Amino acid sequence: MGNNSKSKITPYLYLVPCMLIFGIFLFYPFVKTIYLSLYKTNKMGQAKIYVGLGNYKELLQSASFINSLKVTLIFVLIVVIGGMLLGLIAAVLCNKAFPGIRVFSTSYALPMAIASSSAAMIFQIMLHPAVGIVNKLLGLDINWLNDPKTALICVAILTAWLNSGINFLYFSAGLGNINETIYERASVDGASSVQQFFSLTLPGLSPIMFYTLVVNIIQAFQSFGQIKILTEGGPNESTNVIVYSIYRDAFFNYRFGSAAAQSVILFVIIMIITLIMFRIEKKGVNY
C-alpha cells in the first residue's frame, strides 16, 4: 500500500515547482488585477474605495477608451494581415533550393531576433521628416509619426515586419511538410503555379496558418515597446492602443483601478477572439 500511494503522489510532487512559478507570476497577478479593477486606488496602487463595476462603467462611457478600442482593432488588423502576408511570401520564395538560399532565409527570419525598441529607434530615424530616408526616396515632406492619418499605419507596418520573421519560420515548416509529389501530379495535369498555390499550398498550410493567426492576434494586441518609443499614444490619441492606455493610466495618472479594469477587458477580448478562432478551426481547417 505504501509503495502504491507513493507512486500516485510522486508525479504531483514534480509539478510543485512549476505550479509555484505559475502561482507567483501568473495566477496571483491575474487575481490581483481583477481585485484592483473593483476598487479606486491611491497613488501607491493600494485598493481604497470599493466601487464594484464602477471602473468598467466609467471606461465604457469614456470617449478615450472607446477610441482606444477602435485604434487597437485597426492596428491588430494591419499587423496580422501584413505580418502573415510578409511571412508567407518569404516562405514561398525560399521554398525552392537555389544558390544563396541560406542568406535569404536568414534575412527573412532576422526580424524575430530584433528587439522592438531597437527597431523602433531605427524606424524613427527613417521616418524623420527632414533627414529620414523614406521622405528622401519618395520625394515627400510628410511628418509620418506626427500626423494622425499616418502614425498608426507606420507603427503597424513596423510591428507587422517584426512579426514576419517568426511567421516565415512557421510557414517554412508548414511548406516542408507538404508532399512534393502532389505538385508534380498537378504540373502533369497542366495546373499553373498560381493554381497550385491556391489549390494545394494554401490548403496544405491551413493547420499552421490557423496557429500562426491566433499567435499573431495575441501578439498584436500586446504590442507596446514600439508605440512607447515612436508615438507615445499620439498624436491626438491616434495610436493609443489599449496596452499603452493601461500603461498611461497606471504609471502616469496613477489610476491603477482603471488600468486593471482595462487589463481585464483586454483579456476578455483576446479570450473571446481565441475561442471563436478555435470554433472556426474545428469547422474549416483542412488536415
PDB file of C-alpha atoms in Angstrom:
ATOM      1  CA  MET A   1       0.000   0.000   0.000  1.00  0.00           C
ATOM      2  CA  GLY A   2       2.813   2.347   0.933  1.00  0.00           C
ATOM      3  CA  ASN A   3       4.540   1.954  -2.440  1.00  0.00           C
ATOM      4  CA  ASN A   4       1.251   2.446  -4.325  1.00  0.00           C
ATOM      5  CA  SER A   5       0.429   5.680  -2.508  1.00  0.00           C
ATOM      6  CA  LYS A   6       3.990   6.961  -3.111  1.00  0.00           C
ATOM      7  CA  SER A   7       3.771   6.205  -6.843  1.00  0.00           C
ATOM      8  CA  LYS A   8       0.466   8.109  -7.005  1.00  0.00           C
ATOM      9  CA  ILE A   9       1.853  11.171  -5.186  1.00  0.00           C
ATOM     10  CA  THR A  10       5.271  11.308  -6.904  1.00  0.00           C
ATOM     11  CA  PRO A  11       4.075  12.741 -10.289  1.00  0.00           C
ATOM     12  CA  TYR A  12       2.287  15.592  -8.481  1.00  0.00           C
ATOM     13  CA  LEU A  13       5.425  16.433  -6.493  1.00  0.00           C
ATOM     14  CA  TYR A  14       7.256  17.054  -9.782  1.00  0.00           C
ATOM     15  CA  LEU A  15       4.556  19.588 -10.674  1.00  0.00           C
ATOM     16  CA  VAL A  16       5.012  21.600  -7.446  1.00  0.00           C
ATOM     17  CA  PRO A  17       7.946  23.817  -8.696  1.00  0.00           C
ATOM     18  CA  CYS A  18       6.069  24.537 -11.930  1.00  0.00           C
ATOM     19  CA  MET A  19       2.825  25.386 -10.109  1.00  0.00           C
ATOM     20  CA  LEU A  20       4.700  27.622  -7.658  1.00  0.00           C
ATOM     21  CA  ILE A  21       6.183  29.644 -10.528  1.00  0.00           C
ATOM     22  CA  PHE A  22       2.790  29.851 -12.246  1.00  0.00           C
ATOM     23  CA  GLY A  23       1.165  30.824  -8.950  1.00  0.00           C
ATOM     24  CA  ILE A  24       3.622  33.643  -8.236  1.00  0.00           C
ATOM     25  CA  PHE A  25       3.990  35.078 -11.743  1.00  0.00           C
ATOM     26  CA  LEU A  26       0.652  34.244 -13.400  1.00  0.00           C
ATOM     27  CA  PHE A  27      -2.255  33.280 -11.132  1.00  0.00           C
ATOM     28  CA  TYR A  28      -1.598  35.759  -8.298  1.00  0.00           C
ATOM     29  CA  PRO A  29      -1.161  38.810 -10.624  1.00  0.00           C
ATOM     30  CA  PHE A  30      -4.284  37.758 -12.547  1.00  0.00           C
ATOM     31  CA  VAL A  31      -6.433  37.530  -9.405  1.00  0.00           C
ATOM     32  CA  LYS A  32      -4.904  40.759  -8.015  1.00  0.00           C
ATOM     33  CA  THR A  33      -5.726  42.584 -11.280  1.00  0.00           C
ATOM     34  CA  ILE A  34      -9.386  41.516 -11.091  1.00  0.00           C
ATOM     35  CA  TYR A  35      -9.444  42.560  -7.413  1.00  0.00           C
ATOM     36  CA  LEU A  36      -7.925  46.005  -8.158  1.00  0.00           C
ATOM     37  CA  SER A  37     -10.353  46.574 -11.035  1.00  0.00           C
ATOM     38  CA  LEU A  38     -13.179  46.680  -8.466  1.00  0.00           C
ATOM     39  CA  TYR A  39     -11.543  49.476  -6.426  1.00  0.00           C
ATOM     40  CA  LYS A  40     -10.399  53.079  -6.594  1.00  0.00           C
ATOM     41  CA  THR A  41      -6.728  53.096  -5.616  1.00  0.00           C
ATOM     42  CA  ASN A  42      -4.282  55.570  -4.120  1.00  0.00           C
ATOM     43  CA  LYS A  43      -1.024  56.616  -5.828  1.00  0.00           C
ATOM     44  CA  MET A  44       0.746  53.587  -4.354  1.00  0.00           C
ATOM     45  CA  GLY A  45      -1.677  51.243  -6.120  1.00  0.00           C
ATOM     46  CA  GLN A  46      -3.398  50.172  -2.888  1.00  0.00           C
ATOM     47  CA  ALA A  47      -7.134  49.421  -3.043  1.00  0.00           C
ATOM     48  CA  LYS A  48      -9.009  52.076  -1.016  1.00  0.00           C
ATOM     49  CA  ILE A  49     -12.629  52.525  -2.136  1.00  0.00           C
ATOM     50  CA  TYR A  50     -14.746  49.623  -3.366  1.00  0.00           C
ATOM     51  CA  VAL A  51     -16.670  50.672  -6.491  1.00  0.00           C
ATOM     52  CA  GLY A  52     -17.724  47.272  -7.865  1.00  0.00           C
ATOM     53  CA  LEU A  53     -18.172  47.571 -11.630  1.00  0.00           C
ATOM     54  CA  GLY A  54     -17.784  51.361 -11.449  1.00  0.00           C
ATOM     55  CA  ASN A  55     -14.400  51.343 -13.216  1.00  0.00           C
ATOM     56  CA  TYR A  56     -15.852  49.271 -16.067  1.00  0.00           C
ATOM     57  CA  LYS A  57     -18.900  51.543 -16.459  1.00  0.00           C
ATOM     58  CA  GLU A  58     -16.647  54.598 -16.450  1.00  0.00           C
ATOM     59  CA  LEU A  59     -14.447  53.071 -19.159  1.00  0.00           C
ATOM     60  CA  LEU A  60     -17.342  52.089 -21.421  1.00  0.00           C
ATOM     61  CA  GLN A  61     -18.656  55.669 -21.181  1.00  0.00           C
ATOM     62  CA  SER A  62     -15.196  57.164 -21.863  1.00  0.00           C
ATOM     63  CA  ALA A  63     -14.588  58.537 -25.372  1.00  0.00           C
ATOM     64  CA  SER A  64     -10.849  57.970 -24.880  1.00  0.00           C
ATOM     65  CA  PHE A  65     -11.294  54.257 -24.097  1.00  0.00           C
ATOM     66  CA  ILE A  66     -13.764  53.707 -26.965  1.00  0.00           C
ATOM     67  CA  ASN A  67     -11.197  55.358 -29.256  1.00  0.00           C
ATOM     68  CA  SER A  68      -8.522  53.007 -27.835  1.00  0.00           C
ATOM     69  CA  LEU A  69     -10.694  50.008 -28.730  1.00  0.00           C
ATOM     70  CA  LYS A  70     -11.141  51.250 -32.327  1.00  0.00           C
ATOM     71  CA  VAL A  71      -7.437  52.089 -32.699  1.00  0.00           C
ATOM     72  CA  THR A  72      -6.445  48.676 -31.293  1.00  0.00           C
ATOM     73  CA  LEU A  73      -8.716  46.774 -33.694  1.00  0.00           C
ATOM     74  CA  ILE A  74      -7.379  48.702 -36.732  1.00  0.00           C
ATOM     75  CA  PHE A  75      -3.811  48.199 -35.501  1.00  0.00           C
ATOM     76  CA  VAL A  76      -4.336  44.449 -34.960  1.00  0.00           C
ATOM     77  CA  LEU A  77      -5.932  44.068 -38.411  1.00  0.00           C
ATOM     78  CA  ILE A  78      -2.991  45.750 -40.207  1.00  0.00           C
ATOM     79  CA  VAL A  79      -0.365  43.921 -38.122  1.00  0.00           C
ATOM     80  CA  VAL A  80      -1.897  40.448 -38.519  1.00  0.00           C
ATOM     81  CA  ILE A  81      -2.612  40.703 -42.261  1.00  0.00           C
ATOM     82  CA  GLY A  82       0.725  42.442 -43.010  1.00  0.00           C
ATOM     83  CA  GLY A  83       2.858  40.166 -40.816  1.00  0.00           C
ATOM     84  CA  MET A  84       1.300  36.956 -42.139  1.00  0.00           C
ATOM     85  CA  LEU A  85       1.482  38.064 -45.785  1.00  0.00           C
ATOM     86  CA  LEU A  86       5.164  39.007 -45.468  1.00  0.00           C
ATOM     87  CA  GLY A  87       5.966  35.708 -43.738  1.00  0.00           C
ATOM     88  CA  LEU A  88       4.009  33.653 -46.294  1.00  0.00           C
ATOM     89  CA  ILE A  89       5.540  35.368 -49.350  1.00  0.00           C
ATOM     90  CA  ALA A  90       9.059  34.995 -47.911  1.00  0.00           C
ATOM     91  CA  ALA A  91       8.460  31.295 -47.086  1.00  0.00           C
ATOM     92  CA  VAL A  92       7.137  30.546 -50.599  1.00  0.00           C
ATOM     93  CA  LEU A  93      10.118  32.356 -52.178  1.00  0.00           C
ATOM     94  CA  CYS A  94      12.565  30.309 -50.082  1.00  0.00           C
ATOM     95  CA  ASN A  95      10.777  27.011 -50.571  1.00  0.00           C
ATOM     96  CA  LYS A  96      12.919  26.079 -53.603  1.00  0.00           C
ATOM     97  CA  ALA A  97      16.645  25.347 -53.341  1.00  0.00           C
ATOM     98  CA  PHE A  98      18.860  27.843 -55.175  1.00  0.00           C
ATOM     99  CA  PRO A  99      22.327  29.395 -54.619  1.00  0.00           C
ATOM    100  CA  GLY A 100      22.352  31.801 -51.655  1.00  0.00           C
ATOM    101  CA  ILE A 101      19.146  30.382 -50.149  1.00  0.00           C
ATOM    102  CA  ARG A 102      20.638  30.452 -46.634  1.00  0.00           C
ATOM    103  CA  VAL A 103      21.400  34.182 -46.885  1.00  0.00           C
ATOM    104  CA  PHE A 104      17.816  34.949 -47.913  1.00  0.00           C
ATOM    105  CA  SER A 105      16.342  32.633 -45.273  1.00  0.00           C
ATOM    106  CA  THR A 106      18.429  34.282 -42.541  1.00  0.00           C
ATOM    107  CA  SER A 107      17.421  37.760 -43.766  1.00  0.00           C
ATOM    108  CA  TYR A 108      13.707  36.901 -43.745  1.00  0.00           C
ATOM    109  CA  ALA A 109      13.926  35.339 -40.262  1.00  0.00           C
ATOM    110  CA  LEU A 110      16.029  38.194 -38.841  1.00  0.00           C
ATOM    111  CA  PRO A 111      13.149  40.439 -37.606  1.00  0.00           C
ATOM    112  CA  MET A 112      12.332  37.916 -34.853  1.00  0.00           C
ATOM    113  CA  ALA A 113      15.810  38.493 -33.366  1.00  0.00           C
ATOM    114  CA  ILE A 114      15.477  42.304 -33.268  1.00  0.00           C
ATOM    115  CA  ALA A 115      14.098  43.949 -30.130  1.00  0.00           C
ATOM    116  CA  SER A 116      11.033  46.106 -30.789  1.00  0.00           C
ATOM    117  CA  SER A 117      12.674  49.090 -29.066  1.00  0.00           C
ATOM    118  CA  SER A 118      15.792  48.890 -31.288  1.00  0.00           C
ATOM    119  CA  ALA A 119      13.703  48.532 -34.443  1.00  0.00           C
ATOM    120  CA  ALA A 120      11.517  51.465 -33.358  1.00  0.00           C
ATOM    121  CA  MET A 121      14.540  53.754 -32.928  1.00  0.00           C
ATOM    122  CA  ILE A 122      15.841  52.847 -36.406  1.00  0.00           C
ATOM    123  CA  PHE A 123      12.349  53.343 -37.847  1.00  0.00           C
ATOM    124  CA  GLN A 124      12.120  56.734 -36.102  1.00  0.00           C
ATOM    125  CA  ILE A 125      15.243  57.937 -37.945  1.00  0.00           C
ATOM    126  CA  MET A 126      13.995  56.508 -41.270  1.00  0.00           C
ATOM    127  CA  LEU A 127      10.673  58.387 -40.898  1.00  0.00           C
ATOM    128  CA  HIS A 128      12.204  61.671 -39.729  1.00  0.00           C
ATOM    129  CA  PRO A 129      10.586  64.477 -41.785  1.00  0.00           C
ATOM    130  CA  ALA A 130      13.895  66.262 -42.526  1.00  0.00           C
ATOM    131  CA  VAL A 131      16.651  63.627 -42.657  1.00  0.00           C
ATOM    132  CA  GLY A 132      14.634  60.393 -42.980  1.00  0.00           C
ATOM    133  CA  ILE A 133      15.397  58.076 -45.894  1.00  0.00           C
ATOM    134  CA  VAL A 134      11.676  57.439 -46.578  1.00  0.00           C
ATOM    135  CA  ASN A 135      10.939  61.082 -47.434  1.00  0.00           C
ATOM    136  CA  LYS A 136      14.224  61.354 -49.368  1.00  0.00           C
ATOM    137  CA  LEU A 137      13.488  58.310 -51.545  1.00  0.00           C
ATOM    138  CA  LEU A 138       9.823  59.204 -52.151  1.00  0.00           C
ATOM    139  CA  GLY A 139      10.483  62.937 -52.582  1.00  0.00           C
ATOM    140  CA  LEU A 140       7.862  63.764 -49.941  1.00  0.00           C
ATOM    141  CA  ASP A 141       7.709  66.114 -46.980  1.00  0.00           C
ATOM    142  CA  ILE A 142       5.460  64.185 -44.559  1.00  0.00           C
ATOM    143  CA  ASN A 143       5.842  64.139 -40.791  1.00  0.00           C
ATOM    144  CA  TRP A 144       4.858  60.453 -40.674  1.00  0.00           C
ATOM    145  CA  LEU A 145       4.792  59.944 -36.898  1.00  0.00           C
ATOM    146  CA  ASN A 146       3.171  63.279 -36.010  1.00  0.00           C
ATOM    147  CA  ASP A 147       0.305  63.079 -38.472  1.00  0.00           C
ATOM    148  CA  PRO A 148      -2.826  61.325 -37.083  1.00  0.00           C
ATOM    149  CA  LYS A 149      -3.542  59.943 -40.596  1.00  0.00           C
ATOM    150  CA  THR A 150      -0.201  58.137 -40.958  1.00  0.00           C
ATOM    151  CA  ALA A 151       1.103  57.494 -37.401  1.00  0.00           C
ATOM    152  CA  LEU A 152      -0.957  54.352 -36.712  1.00  0.00           C
ATOM    153  CA  ILE A 153      -0.179  52.855 -40.142  1.00  0.00           C
ATOM    154  CA  CYS A 154       3.571  53.455 -39.643  1.00  0.00           C
ATOM    155  CA  VAL A 155       3.640  51.794 -36.215  1.00  0.00           C
ATOM    156  CA  ALA A 156       1.508  48.901 -37.514  1.00  0.00           C
ATOM    157  CA  ILE A 157       3.794  48.320 -40.535  1.00  0.00           C
ATOM    158  CA  LEU A 158       6.854  48.201 -38.260  1.00  0.00           C
ATOM    159  CA  THR A 159       5.090  45.697 -35.970  1.00  0.00           C
ATOM    160  CA  ALA A 160       3.997  43.577 -38.959  1.00  0.00           C
ATOM    161  CA  TRP A 161       7.607  43.446 -40.171  1.00  0.00           C
ATOM    162  CA  LEU A 162       8.833  42.481 -36.677  1.00  0.00           C
ATOM    163  CA  ASN A 163       6.284  39.633 -36.544  1.00  0.00           C
ATOM    164  CA  SER A 164       7.047  38.453 -40.081  1.00  0.00           C
ATOM    165  CA  GLY A 165      10.282  36.709 -39.017  1.00  0.00           C
ATOM    166  CA  ILE A 166       8.609  34.110 -36.800  1.00  0.00           C
ATOM    167  CA  ASN A 167       5.769  33.785 -39.343  1.00  0.00           C
ATOM    168  CA  PHE A 168       8.372  32.975 -42.010  1.00  0.00           C
ATOM    169  CA  LEU A 169       9.671  30.113 -39.843  1.00  0.00           C
ATOM    170  CA  TYR A 170       6.150  28.784 -39.167  1.00  0.00           C
ATOM    171  CA  PHE A 171       5.204  28.821 -42.853  1.00  0.00           C
ATOM    172  CA  SER A 172       8.572  27.363 -43.931  1.00  0.00           C
ATOM    173  CA  ALA A 173       7.990  24.444 -41.567  1.00  0.00           C
ATOM    174  CA  GLY A 174       4.451  24.044 -42.946  1.00  0.00           C
ATOM    175  CA  LEU A 175       5.663  24.057 -46.560  1.00  0.00           C
ATOM    176  CA  GLY A 176       8.292  21.444 -45.684  1.00  0.00           C
ATOM    177  CA  ASN A 177       5.509  19.078 -44.567  1.00  0.00           C
ATOM    178  CA  ILE A 178       3.617  19.247 -47.885  1.00  0.00           C
ATOM    179  CA  ASN A 179       4.332  16.241 -50.098  1.00  0.00           C
ATOM    180  CA  GLU A 180       6.179  17.365 -53.257  1.00  0.00           C
ATOM    181  CA  THR A 181       4.577  14.631 -55.382  1.00  0.00           C
ATOM    182  CA  ILE A 182       1.216  16.429 -55.397  1.00  0.00           C
ATOM    183  CA  TYR A 183       2.879  19.381 -57.176  1.00  0.00           C
ATOM    184  CA  GLU A 184       4.379  17.026 -59.768  1.00  0.00           C
ATOM    185  CA  ARG A 185       0.968  15.496 -60.435  1.00  0.00           C
ATOM    186  CA  ALA A 186      -0.626  18.948 -60.694  1.00  0.00           C
ATOM    187  CA  SER A 187       2.056  20.052 -63.182  1.00  0.00           C
ATOM    188  CA  VAL A 188       1.412  16.972 -65.326  1.00  0.00           C
ATOM    189  CA  ASP A 189      -2.314  17.846 -65.278  1.00  0.00           C
ATOM    190  CA  GLY A 190      -1.436  21.336 -66.571  1.00  0.00           C
ATOM    191  CA  ALA A 191      -2.013  23.387 -63.383  1.00  0.00           C
ATOM    192  CA  SER A 192      -0.206  26.748 -63.347  1.00  0.00           C
ATOM    193  CA  SER A 193       1.898  27.974 -60.397  1.00  0.00           C
ATOM    194  CA  VAL A 194      -0.935  30.273 -59.257  1.00  0.00           C
ATOM    195  CA  GLN A 195      -3.476  27.435 -59.392  1.00  0.00           C
ATOM    196  CA  GLN A 196      -1.087  25.163 -57.460  1.00  0.00           C
ATOM    197  CA  PHE A 197      -0.633  27.849 -54.797  1.00  0.00           C
ATOM    198  CA  PHE A 198      -4.361  28.326 -54.175  1.00  0.00           C
ATOM    199  CA  SER A 199      -5.429  24.690 -54.668  1.00  0.00           C
ATOM    200  CA  LEU A 200      -2.519  22.862 -52.998  1.00  0.00           C
ATOM    201  CA  THR A 201      -0.235  25.168 -50.982  1.00  0.00           C
ATOM    202  CA  LEU A 202      -2.850  27.154 -49.043  1.00  0.00           C
ATOM    203  CA  PRO A 203      -4.999  24.095 -48.071  1.00  0.00           C
ATOM    204  CA  GLY A 204      -1.804  22.258 -47.063  1.00  0.00           C
ATOM    205  CA  LEU A 205      -0.774  25.209 -44.895  1.00  0.00           C
ATOM    206  CA  SER A 206      -4.182  25.643 -43.232  1.00  0.00           C
ATOM    207  CA  PRO A 207      -3.308  23.966 -39.875  1.00  0.00           C
ATOM    208  CA  ILE A 208      -0.103  26.013 -39.402  1.00  0.00           C
ATOM    209  CA  MET A 209      -1.881  29.092 -40.775  1.00  0.00           C
ATOM    210  CA  PHE A 210      -4.569  28.790 -38.113  1.00  0.00           C
ATOM    211  CA  TYR A 211      -1.961  28.511 -35.348  1.00  0.00           C
ATOM    212  CA  THR A 212       0.008  31.469 -36.793  1.00  0.00           C
ATOM    213  CA  LEU A 213      -3.161  33.577 -36.996  1.00  0.00           C
ATOM    214  CA  VAL A 214      -4.015  33.004 -33.312  1.00  0.00           C
ATOM    215  CA  VAL A 215      -0.431  33.741 -32.181  1.00  0.00           C
ATOM    216  CA  ASN A 216      -0.276  36.896 -34.335  1.00  0.00           C
ATOM    217  CA  ILE A 217      -3.578  38.239 -32.995  1.00  0.00           C
ATOM    218  CA  ILE A 218      -2.425  37.776 -29.387  1.00  0.00           C
ATOM    219  CA  GLN A 219       0.991  39.350 -30.109  1.00  0.00           C
ATOM    220  CA  ALA A 220      -0.589  42.309 -31.925  1.00  0.00           C
ATOM    221  CA  PHE A 221      -2.935  43.053 -29.003  1.00  0.00           C
ATOM    222  CA  GLN A 222       0.077  43.067 -26.644  1.00  0.00           C
ATOM    223  CA  SER A 223       2.339  45.384 -28.711  1.00  0.00           C
ATOM    224  CA  PHE A 224       3.809  48.146 -26.584  1.00  0.00           C
ATOM    225  CA  GLY A 225       7.537  48.980 -26.996  1.00  0.00           C
ATOM    226  CA  GLN A 226       7.363  50.426 -30.493  1.00  0.00           C
ATOM    227  CA  ILE A 227       4.326  52.579 -29.618  1.00  0.00           C
ATOM    228  CA  LYS A 228       6.045  53.918 -26.485  1.00  0.00           C
ATOM    229  CA  ILE A 229       9.160  54.944 -28.433  1.00  0.00           C
ATOM    230  CA  LEU A 230       7.613  56.155 -31.687  1.00  0.00           C
ATOM    231  CA  THR A 231       4.412  57.985 -30.737  1.00  0.00           C
ATOM    232  CA  GLU A 232       3.582  57.601 -27.023  1.00  0.00           C
ATOM    233  CA  GLY A 233      -0.057  57.118 -27.989  1.00  0.00           C
ATOM    234  CA  GLY A 234      -0.226  60.324 -30.028  1.00  0.00           C
ATOM    235  CA  PRO A 235      -0.836  62.386 -31.987  1.00  0.00           C
ATOM    236  CA  ASN A 236      -4.355  63.073 -30.687  1.00  0.00           C
ATOM    237  CA  GLU A 237      -4.536  59.518 -29.284  1.00  0.00           C
ATOM    238  CA  SER A 238      -4.418  58.114 -32.848  1.00  0.00           C
ATOM    239  CA  THR A 239      -2.022  55.350 -31.689  1.00  0.00           C
ATOM    240  CA  ASN A 240      -3.321  54.982 -28.122  1.00  0.00           C
ATOM    241  CA  VAL A 241      -3.859  51.208 -28.223  1.00  0.00           C
ATOM    242  CA  ILE A 242      -5.267  49.504 -25.110  1.00  0.00           C
ATOM    243  CA  VAL A 243      -1.883  48.316 -23.812  1.00  0.00           C
ATOM    244  CA  TYR A 244      -0.464  51.843 -23.961  1.00  0.00           C
ATOM    245  CA  SER A 245      -3.661  53.214 -22.393  1.00  0.00           C
ATOM    246  CA  ILE A 246      -3.183  50.758 -19.486  1.00  0.00           C
ATOM    247  CA  TYR A 247       0.448  51.881 -19.067  1.00  0.00           C
ATOM    248  CA  ARG A 248      -0.519  55.565 -19.180  1.00  0.00           C
ATOM    249  CA  ASP A 249      -3.376  55.211 -16.697  1.00  0.00           C
ATOM    250  CA  ALA A 250      -1.306  53.177 -14.233  1.00  0.00           C
ATOM    251  CA  PHE A 251       2.090  54.898 -14.318  1.00  0.00           C
ATOM    252  CA  PHE A 252       1.238  58.482 -15.320  1.00  0.00           C
ATOM    253  CA  ASN A 253      -2.250  59.081 -13.936  1.00  0.00           C
ATOM    254  CA  TYR A 254      -1.868  56.619 -11.002  1.00  0.00           C
ATOM    255  CA  ARG A 255      -5.351  55.251 -11.715  1.00  0.00           C
ATOM    256  CA  PHE A 256      -4.452  51.621 -11.043  1.00  0.00           C
ATOM    257  CA  GLY A 257      -8.100  50.565 -10.676  1.00  0.00           C
ATOM    258  CA  SER A 258      -8.955  51.865 -14.151  1.00  0.00           C
ATOM    259  CA  ALA A 259      -5.778  50.309 -15.609  1.00  0.00           C
ATOM    260  CA  ALA A 260      -6.664  46.966 -14.004  1.00  0.00           C
ATOM    261  CA  ALA A 261     -10.188  47.139 -15.464  1.00  0.00           C
ATOM    262  CA  GLN A 262      -8.725  47.815 -18.927  1.00  0.00           C
ATOM    263  CA  SER A 263      -6.413  44.809 -18.475  1.00  0.00           C
ATOM    264  CA  VAL A 264      -9.383  42.590 -17.669  1.00  0.00           C
ATOM    265  CA  ILE A 265     -11.302  43.897 -20.709  1.00  0.00           C
ATOM    266  CA  LEU A 266      -8.245  43.237 -22.915  1.00  0.00           C
ATOM    267  CA  PHE A 267      -8.006  39.695 -21.504  1.00  0.00           C
ATOM    268  CA  VAL A 268     -11.704  39.080 -22.224  1.00  0.00           C
ATOM    269  CA  ILE A 269     -11.380  40.404 -25.811  1.00  0.00           C
ATOM    270  CA  ILE A 270      -8.369  38.162 -26.550  1.00  0.00           C
ATOM    271  CA  MET A 271     -10.084  35.168 -24.907  1.00  0.00           C
ATOM    272  CA  ILE A 272     -13.295  35.638 -26.933  1.00  0.00           C
ATOM    273  CA  ILE A 273     -11.366  36.011 -30.215  1.00  0.00           C
ATOM    274  CA  THR A 274      -9.272  32.918 -29.414  1.00  0.00           C
ATOM    275  CA  LEU A 275     -12.391  30.848 -28.566  1.00  0.00           C
ATOM    276  CA  ILE A 276     -14.072  31.963 -31.806  1.00  0.00           C
ATOM    277  CA  MET A 277     -10.923  31.045 -33.755  1.00  0.00           C
ATOM    278  CA  PHE A 278     -10.847  27.558 -32.207  1.00  0.00           C
ATOM    279  CA  ARG A 279     -14.547  27.105 -33.002  1.00  0.00           C
ATOM    280  CA  ILE A 280     -13.863  28.073 -36.647  1.00  0.00           C
ATOM    281  CA  GLU A 281     -10.811  25.779 -36.696  1.00  0.00           C
ATOM    282  CA  LYS A 282     -12.981  22.739 -35.899  1.00  0.00           C
ATOM    283  CA  LYS A 283     -15.195  23.510 -38.898  1.00  0.00           C
ATOM    284  CA  GLY A 284     -12.870  24.768 -41.590  1.00  0.00           C
ATOM    285  CA  VAL A 285      -9.211  23.717 -41.263  1.00  0.00           C
ATOM    286  CA  ASN A 286      -8.007  21.039 -43.701  1.00  0.00           C
ATOM    287  CA  TYR A 287      -5.578  18.419 -42.401  1.00  0.00           C
TER     288      TYR A 287
END
